[in-house]
């Protein structure tokens, strides 16, 4: 047989998979390894989805997505972040940020173009760059700096082939929120070197220590920035697969072109549900965010009491404690913790070399389970 | 401060320590606030939300609940307040509301048997001065009460480890 696609074949499977397989075999596992909300989609939104099915919204929508949904998204970005996009030409509904990221990279990259990615970062960033024909260039961030991106480190990685910088804030896996100054540093670099910025803002609503800064709203950023967002995290709608791209019209137009041939449109029922998510009362979202924040405080304090150093996560629903004091590498720590105490966490090394020495713990889990997990982690750490 | 009350309303068993961590307030401040509310009566008491349908007990110990709609003749100066207060004093009466619509008061009444509740309505409630009529609705099954749904919680469909 002739060889399959060499770029894809060369891409290692996600390091998360192995832990999934072990954890799936065990009883009474407390999983802190889940990258999605433990809330079920609020009932009003599910009800809107049921209504959509009952009334036969089972067709395609326009390629770019329901106009009403695009209007709501753009109005929300304007109201919340003073970021202004035209729903007609600068906004596209995608099947989650995952597709949005893929589209953005395919539209921006020519073969061999480099994309600078500060790590630790979401596991899909580097593979998606490679799949789009580009070359991912990971640059480190430091725990000591709260994983803030250092513009000088990024600048040192820029070459004539550099096309874009890809950043996620608030971040999976660190929970770090990039300070405005760090984002401004990236915008300056982008202007100097004529680069694009891809900003994954799926966790924008889940910030606890300050307001979210939309990258597209920073001075000088708009014309070169692709903002990716979605409904999965804030509205607990991961399985509905709805997200969006907001970008300058030239980029959005090409993104629609790829989308119309590869995806055609995001699921109609999910788009109808997303309209309800955005247009109904937002109390349920506020309550979920408040609940994450309370768990975050309890969990981070508890982690510190187990003897692990834990930087304060400002967003998302992850804590990223340092396990260096245990002398174990993150993969060994995660594996031994799972076997000894049946607590699943994800080794930080899965998210890039700078994640080594840390584990990702999701606190999107019921409080009594978090408290039990803390007891088990403490027992494990003390046993070392 | 209001946040403390909201947290306790959802889970009265939260420790002062946990509430302090959740709200970012000092423990001493949380404890003092709760003590003040307990003393002033802002916090009346702490109780459990029981789904009696799941408690396997001697059937004779079951209780029945009924909603009783009451029509009243109002009186000058007091409106419905005096009669409502009289009704509320009966221990069988769990709640009393003044409501809009075709009746004036909506009461919740519990008793050991349907007969006991019926007797209460016919002998005690209906005979109060200015009570003109009553309509009794026995509860057959409780699906949700005070924000707590009495059905199986939704299972967690998430995979144990996801990106």
XYZ file of C-alpha atoms in Angstrom:
547
model
C 0.000 0.000 0.000
C 1.161 3.531 -0.612
C 1.930 5.467 2.552
C -0.795 7.556 4.144
C -0.498 11.273 4.698
C 2.893 11.716 6.297
C 2.068 14.844 8.301
C -0.896 13.184 9.967
C 0.891 9.888 10.414
C 3.770 11.703 12.102
C 1.449 13.437 14.566
C 1.488 11.565 17.903
C -1.890 10.673 19.422
C -2.963 12.906 22.294
C -1.170 12.045 25.546
C -4.512 12.354 27.271
C -5.781 9.220 25.596
C -3.655 6.856 27.677
C -5.027 8.231 30.938
C -8.511 7.982 29.607
C -7.994 4.294 28.937
C -6.668 3.584 32.427
C -9.296 5.692 34.205
C -12.119 4.139 32.186
C -11.190 0.714 33.576
C -11.380 1.758 37.232
C -14.240 2.024 39.659
C -14.644 4.946 42.033
C -12.303 7.179 40.061
C -12.638 10.844 40.881
C -11.787 12.454 37.609
C -10.167 15.860 37.636
C -9.201 15.157 34.054
C -12.337 16.368 32.363
C -12.053 19.394 30.109
C -15.729 20.249 30.112
C -18.330 21.628 32.524
C -20.031 19.242 34.931
C -23.221 21.212 34.467
C -25.729 19.978 31.958
C -26.828 22.617 29.436
C -29.343 24.934 31.179
C -32.880 23.705 30.672
C -34.122 26.766 28.764
C -31.457 26.082 26.126
C -32.162 22.356 25.936
C -35.858 23.179 25.703
C -35.136 25.478 22.757
C -33.284 22.585 21.113
C -36.260 20.268 21.667
C -38.577 22.904 20.234
C -36.311 23.212 17.206
C -36.493 19.460 16.614
C -40.259 19.369 17.109
C -40.736 22.149 14.617
C -38.500 20.628 12.012
C -35.441 22.853 12.139
C -33.579 19.917 10.690
C -32.311 21.517 7.506
C -29.093 23.246 6.508
C -28.713 26.870 7.439
C -26.821 29.387 5.335
C -23.103 28.577 5.287
C -22.200 31.403 7.650
C -24.921 30.386 10.090
C -28.229 31.809 11.290
C -28.203 35.596 10.805
C -29.931 36.050 14.165
C -27.174 34.142 15.945
C -24.439 36.130 14.217
C -26.173 39.377 15.173
C -26.413 38.288 18.800
C -22.746 37.286 18.921
C -21.540 40.549 17.390
C -23.814 42.621 19.634
C -22.513 40.744 22.664
C -18.863 41.280 21.693
C -19.548 44.974 21.212
C -21.364 45.327 24.529
C -19.008 43.209 26.567
C -15.595 43.975 25.091
C -16.071 46.976 22.794
C -15.013 44.673 19.937
C -16.920 45.480 16.755
C -17.645 43.037 13.957
C -20.185 43.127 11.155
C -22.500 40.107 11.520
C -22.989 40.019 7.751
C -19.363 39.863 6.632
C -17.124 39.325 9.638
C -18.781 36.543 11.602
C -19.160 32.829 10.889
C -20.786 30.081 12.958
C -18.576 26.997 13.245
C -18.980 23.543 14.747
C -17.151 24.535 17.880
C -13.892 26.404 18.282
C -12.169 23.246 17.059
C -13.444 23.838 13.550
C -12.895 27.568 13.938
C -9.229 26.987 14.717
C -8.840 24.653 11.763
C -10.493 27.152 9.414
C -8.429 30.061 10.679
C -5.179 28.161 10.178
C -6.119 26.879 6.742
C -7.080 30.362 5.623
C -3.975 32.069 6.992
C -1.221 29.569 6.214
C 0.728 28.697 3.118
C 2.868 25.558 3.167
C 5.833 26.020 5.475
C 4.510 29.120 7.235
C 5.393 29.173 10.905
C 2.967 29.769 13.732
C 4.338 30.742 17.111
C 2.484 29.071 19.969
C 3.238 29.903 23.597
C 3.080 26.700 25.613
C 1.823 24.968 27.741
C -1.212 25.142 25.499
C -4.290 23.278 24.399
C -3.365 19.937 22.836
C -4.874 20.683 19.417
C -2.908 23.811 18.570
C 0.268 22.244 17.224
C -1.378 19.359 15.321
C -3.879 21.730 13.701
C -1.061 23.985 12.495
C 0.698 20.954 11.028
C -2.502 19.657 9.399
C -2.953 23.067 7.773
C 0.497 22.745 6.206
C 2.233 25.063 8.647
C 5.050 24.571 11.099
C 4.265 25.035 14.785
C 6.953 26.877 16.731
C 6.382 26.471 20.444
C 7.805 29.106 22.771
C 7.973 28.604 26.525
C 6.159 30.525 29.221
C 7.097 30.311 32.851
C 5.157 29.338 35.888
C 7.080 32.006 37.809
C 5.549 34.628 35.476
C 2.042 33.225 35.824
C 2.469 31.810 32.296
C 2.286 35.350 30.897
C 3.679 35.520 27.380
C 6.988 37.354 27.193
C 7.134 39.400 23.975
C 10.936 39.152 23.910
C 10.795 35.354 23.947
C 8.255 35.428 21.141
C 10.318 37.979 19.199
C 13.355 35.708 19.376
C 11.359 32.969 17.646
C 10.242 35.143 14.736
C 11.737 34.254 11.355
C 10.924 35.404 7.822
C 8.523 32.444 7.632
C 6.535 33.423 10.708
C 2.938 34.065 9.742
C 0.929 34.123 12.949
C 0.884 33.859 16.718
C -1.706 31.570 18.308
C -2.744 32.227 21.877
C -5.472 31.007 24.210
C -6.552 33.120 27.168
C -7.964 32.193 29.645
C -5.926 29.085 29.021
C -6.421 25.381 29.023
C -4.449 23.842 30.818
C -3.041 26.510 33.122
C -6.128 28.579 33.896
C -3.857 31.560 33.275
C -5.290 34.824 32.029
C -2.879 36.844 29.922
C -2.392 40.316 31.358
C -3.332 43.138 29.021
C 0.308 44.227 28.791
C 1.324 40.783 27.494
C -1.384 40.878 24.827
C -0.356 44.395 23.850
C 3.204 43.145 23.479
C 1.969 40.524 21.003
C 0.001 43.124 19.048
C 3.124 45.310 18.792
C 5.144 42.380 17.497
C 2.401 41.523 15.026
C 2.420 45.083 13.729
C 6.220 45.216 13.468
C 6.528 41.900 11.664
C 3.200 41.915 9.821
C 1.834 38.831 11.569
C -1.662 37.573 12.178
C -2.968 36.816 15.652
C -5.276 33.914 16.369
C -6.982 34.291 19.714
C -8.815 31.332 21.240
C -11.285 32.921 23.656
C -13.529 29.947 24.394
C -13.162 30.566 28.155
C -13.838 34.316 27.929
C -16.826 34.248 30.284
C -14.985 32.184 32.890
C -12.726 34.777 34.483
C -12.589 35.348 38.219
C -9.950 37.931 38.983
C -10.702 40.606 36.408
C -12.584 41.266 33.198
C -11.624 39.394 30.057
C -9.696 41.316 27.414
C -10.766 40.482 23.874
C -7.633 40.511 21.753
C -9.520 41.880 18.760
C -10.457 44.986 20.749
C -6.881 46.092 21.450
C -5.621 49.077 19.456
C -3.963 47.954 16.244
C -5.132 44.364 16.602
C -8.447 44.217 14.804
C -7.267 44.096 11.183
C -4.859 41.208 11.864
C -6.702 39.211 14.505
C -8.969 36.179 14.250
C -11.078 35.794 17.386
C -12.443 32.331 18.128
C -15.243 31.780 20.598
C -18.060 29.413 21.340
C -20.790 28.143 23.569
C -19.241 25.000 25.010
C -17.812 26.312 28.243
C -19.885 29.279 29.382
C -23.218 27.672 28.509
C -22.159 24.077 29.208
C -22.885 23.149 25.586
C -19.840 21.072 24.641
C -21.786 18.343 22.854
C -23.823 20.770 20.750
C -20.725 21.790 18.816
C -21.315 25.484 18.174
C -18.684 28.160 18.017
C -17.854 31.198 15.964
C -15.123 33.113 14.208
C -14.999 36.894 14.180
C -12.365 38.276 11.863
C -11.737 40.967 9.248
C -13.984 40.432 6.210
C -11.181 39.154 3.948
C -10.333 36.389 6.415
C -13.951 35.605 7.284
C -14.846 35.324 3.602
C -12.210 32.680 2.971
C -13.134 30.879 6.185
C -16.722 30.655 4.926
C -15.374 29.288 1.659
C -13.581 26.385 3.363
C -16.493 25.865 5.743
C -19.044 25.683 2.917
C -17.162 22.860 1.254
C -16.033 20.933 4.334
C -18.803 21.455 6.881
C -21.544 23.253 4.952
C -23.003 24.638 8.157
C -23.032 24.138 11.901
C -25.909 21.928 13.111
C -29.179 23.806 12.736
C -30.710 22.612 16.004
C -27.572 23.602 17.883
C -27.669 27.055 16.332
C -31.281 27.518 17.431
C -30.296 26.471 20.950
C -27.370 28.886 20.826
C -29.753 31.707 19.914
C -31.680 30.949 23.102
C -28.405 30.781 25.042
C -27.515 34.300 23.967
C -30.932 35.929 23.971
C -32.491 34.521 27.119
C -31.773 35.655 30.673
C -28.136 35.047 31.543
C -28.668 34.248 35.229
C -27.833 30.595 34.700
C -24.460 31.485 33.192
C -23.715 33.925 35.996
C -24.622 31.281 38.561
C -22.379 28.675 36.915
C -19.484 31.140 36.825
C -20.050 32.004 40.488
C -20.091 28.315 41.302
C -16.824 27.650 39.452
C -15.285 30.537 41.336
C -16.328 29.134 44.717
C -14.950 25.709 43.831
C -11.788 27.321 42.485
C -11.163 29.037 45.803
C -11.831 25.902 47.845
C -9.817 23.681 45.518
C -6.760 25.920 45.170
C -6.609 26.487 48.922
C -6.958 22.739 49.457
C -4.206 21.963 46.943
C -1.864 24.320 48.723
C -2.694 22.595 52.005
C -1.680 19.242 50.509
C 1.808 20.670 50.164
C 1.672 21.433 46.430
C 2.465 24.879 45.126
C -0.451 26.182 43.106
C -0.456 29.443 41.219
C -3.766 31.284 41.366
C -5.699 30.439 38.189
C -7.596 33.509 36.999
C -9.856 31.798 34.474
C -11.240 28.655 32.828
C -11.803 25.773 35.295
C -8.314 24.383 35.713
C -5.750 24.504 38.462
C -2.186 23.758 37.388
C -0.286 22.943 40.590
C 3.436 22.380 40.611
C 4.421 18.884 41.620
C 8.158 19.578 41.553
C 8.394 19.280 45.330
C 7.505 15.578 44.973
C 10.533 14.889 42.793
C 8.336 13.067 40.274
C 7.855 14.017 36.656
C 4.308 14.891 35.794
C 3.533 11.709 33.909
C 4.755 9.490 36.762
C 2.882 11.610 39.297
C -0.376 11.331 37.349
C -0.006 7.627 36.766
C 0.881 6.795 40.366
C -1.868 9.048 41.732
C -4.374 7.287 39.509
C -3.274 3.821 40.557
C -2.784 4.579 44.252
C -5.753 6.845 44.958
C -7.964 6.614 41.881
C -7.779 10.322 41.173
C -7.341 11.212 37.506
C -5.360 14.317 36.603
C -3.604 15.125 33.348
C 0.208 15.412 33.263
C 1.292 18.916 32.368
C 3.882 17.626 29.903
C 1.015 16.704 27.562
C 0.531 20.433 26.971
C 4.139 21.251 26.139
C 7.595 21.134 27.758
C 6.813 24.089 30.027
C 3.973 22.066 31.495
C 6.436 19.516 32.891
C 6.435 19.652 36.673
C 2.714 20.381 36.770
C -0.546 18.496 36.504
C -3.839 19.825 35.191
C -6.738 19.465 37.597
C -10.204 20.417 36.420
C -12.421 21.729 39.206
C -15.537 21.356 37.058
C -16.606 18.649 39.479
C -19.067 18.638 42.368
C -17.668 20.148 45.556
C -17.918 16.982 47.711
C -15.913 15.107 45.051
C -13.315 17.866 44.955
C -12.984 17.681 48.712
C -12.597 13.903 48.588
C -10.020 14.263 45.787
C -8.038 16.681 47.955
C -7.992 14.162 50.797
C -6.694 11.496 48.421
C -4.097 13.791 46.824
C -2.825 14.803 50.242
C -2.535 11.137 51.295
C -0.656 10.395 48.086
C 1.723 13.351 48.379
C 2.502 12.521 52.029
C 3.177 8.892 51.108
C 5.968 9.829 48.716
C -22.701 39.284 52.930
C -25.857 38.364 51.054
C -23.730 35.708 49.354
C -23.266 33.907 52.699
C -27.026 33.590 53.123
C -27.451 32.359 49.560
C -24.788 29.709 50.124
C -26.398 28.559 53.372
C -29.810 28.479 51.752
C -28.436 25.972 49.246
C -26.347 23.964 51.699
C -26.705 24.681 55.402
C -23.964 22.199 56.227
C -21.152 24.258 54.687
C -18.567 25.000 57.341
C -17.706 28.589 58.171
C -14.203 27.829 56.904
C -15.473 26.737 53.509
C -17.805 29.711 53.228
C -14.897 31.994 54.071
C -12.774 30.398 51.342
C -15.595 30.564 48.821
C -16.359 34.216 49.448
C -12.849 35.426 50.234
C -14.057 36.832 53.589
C -12.209 36.234 56.882
C -13.603 33.267 58.849
C -14.237 35.441 61.899
C -16.366 37.789 59.810
C -18.390 34.895 58.393
C -18.966 33.397 61.845
C -19.963 36.745 63.292
C -22.395 37.468 60.468
C -24.042 34.058 60.829
C -24.290 34.434 64.627
C -25.914 37.834 64.150
C -28.459 36.457 61.683
C -29.234 33.539 63.944
C -29.796 35.902 66.858
C -31.911 38.350 64.896
C -34.057 35.640 63.329
C -32.930 36.397 59.769
C -31.827 32.759 59.804
C -34.819 30.998 61.329
C -33.399 27.499 61.531
C -31.627 24.823 59.485
C -33.467 21.852 58.079
C -33.160 18.997 55.619
C -35.049 18.721 52.323
C -36.596 15.243 52.507
C -38.032 13.325 49.599
C -40.542 11.298 51.636
C -41.548 9.254 48.614
C -38.201 7.469 48.787
C -38.433 6.707 52.504
C -39.652 3.175 53.025
C -41.759 3.489 56.144
C -44.808 2.105 57.782
C -47.640 3.349 55.509
C -49.659 4.535 58.500
C -46.978 7.123 59.215
C -47.370 8.750 55.797
C -48.685 12.254 55.570
C -50.899 13.807 52.955
C -50.563 17.331 51.677
C -53.273 19.519 50.193
C -53.411 22.974 48.713
C -56.484 24.805 49.998
C -57.738 27.861 48.162
C -59.764 30.091 50.461
C -62.161 32.892 49.522
C -62.618 35.568 52.143
C -64.708 38.621 52.791
C -62.256 41.413 53.530
C -62.801 43.686 56.533
C -62.270 47.417 56.776
C -58.877 48.325 58.190
C -57.316 44.875 58.080
C -58.262 43.457 54.668
C -57.403 39.764 54.837
C -54.562 39.990 57.343
C -56.415 39.059 60.505
C -58.032 35.938 59.051
C -54.774 34.905 57.353
C -52.987 35.196 60.691
C -55.654 33.035 62.362
C -55.322 30.361 59.717
C -51.546 30.448 59.889
C -51.596 29.649 63.600
C -52.843 26.098 63.039
C -49.880 23.707 63.079
C -51.485 21.714 60.229
C -51.026 24.754 58.009
C -47.567 24.775 56.444
C -47.857 27.919 54.377
C -50.315 30.716 53.674
C -50.144 33.142 50.757
C -52.406 35.987 49.658
C -52.788 35.439 45.930
C -54.355 37.080 42.898
C -56.995 35.191 40.930
C -60.324 33.669 41.783
C -59.464 32.963 45.435
C -57.787 35.067 48.083
C -55.564 32.753 50.117
C -53.625 29.700 49.082
C -52.689 27.451 52.014
C -50.679 24.267 52.245
C -52.052 21.847 54.808
C -50.613 18.508 55.900
C -52.300 15.727 57.864
C -51.984 12.037 58.607
C -54.831 11.027 56.325
C -57.128 12.470 53.698
C -59.829 12.297 56.324
C -57.773 14.333 58.789
C -57.153 17.069 56.233
C -60.817 17.053 55.183
C -61.905 17.366 58.781
C -59.518 20.220 59.316
C -60.927 22.056 56.310
C -64.573 21.445 57.085
C -64.449 21.929 60.828
C -61.661 24.414 61.442
C -60.942 26.381 58.306
C -64.423 26.778 56.822
C -65.940 27.803 60.089
C -63.685 30.812 60.585
C -65.588 34.073 60.298
C -65.518 35.653 56.832
C -64.301 32.460 55.141
C -66.783 32.183 52.296
C -65.610 29.099 50.454
C -62.712 26.690 50.123
C -61.378 24.460 47.356
C -59.144 21.549 48.356
C -56.525 20.005 46.043
C -54.786 16.920 47.392
C -51.180 16.417 46.300
C -50.767 13.121 44.460
C -47.040 13.279 43.763
C -44.299 15.811 44.363
C -42.059 16.513 41.393
C -40.335 19.617 42.671
C -40.493 21.606 45.880
C -38.710 24.828 46.785
C -36.325 24.497 43.869
C -35.435 20.857 44.552
C -36.490 18.421 41.851
C -37.450 15.035 43.292
C -36.417 12.942 40.352
C -33.223 11.057 39.651
C -30.328 13.451 39.160
C -29.100 13.572 35.587
C -26.269 11.085 35.023
C -22.834 12.442 34.186
C -22.271 11.525 30.558
C -18.770 12.971 30.403
C -15.798 10.812 29.500
C -13.364 10.456 32.425
C -10.499 12.293 30.729
C -10.967 14.802 27.903
C -8.777 17.543 26.455
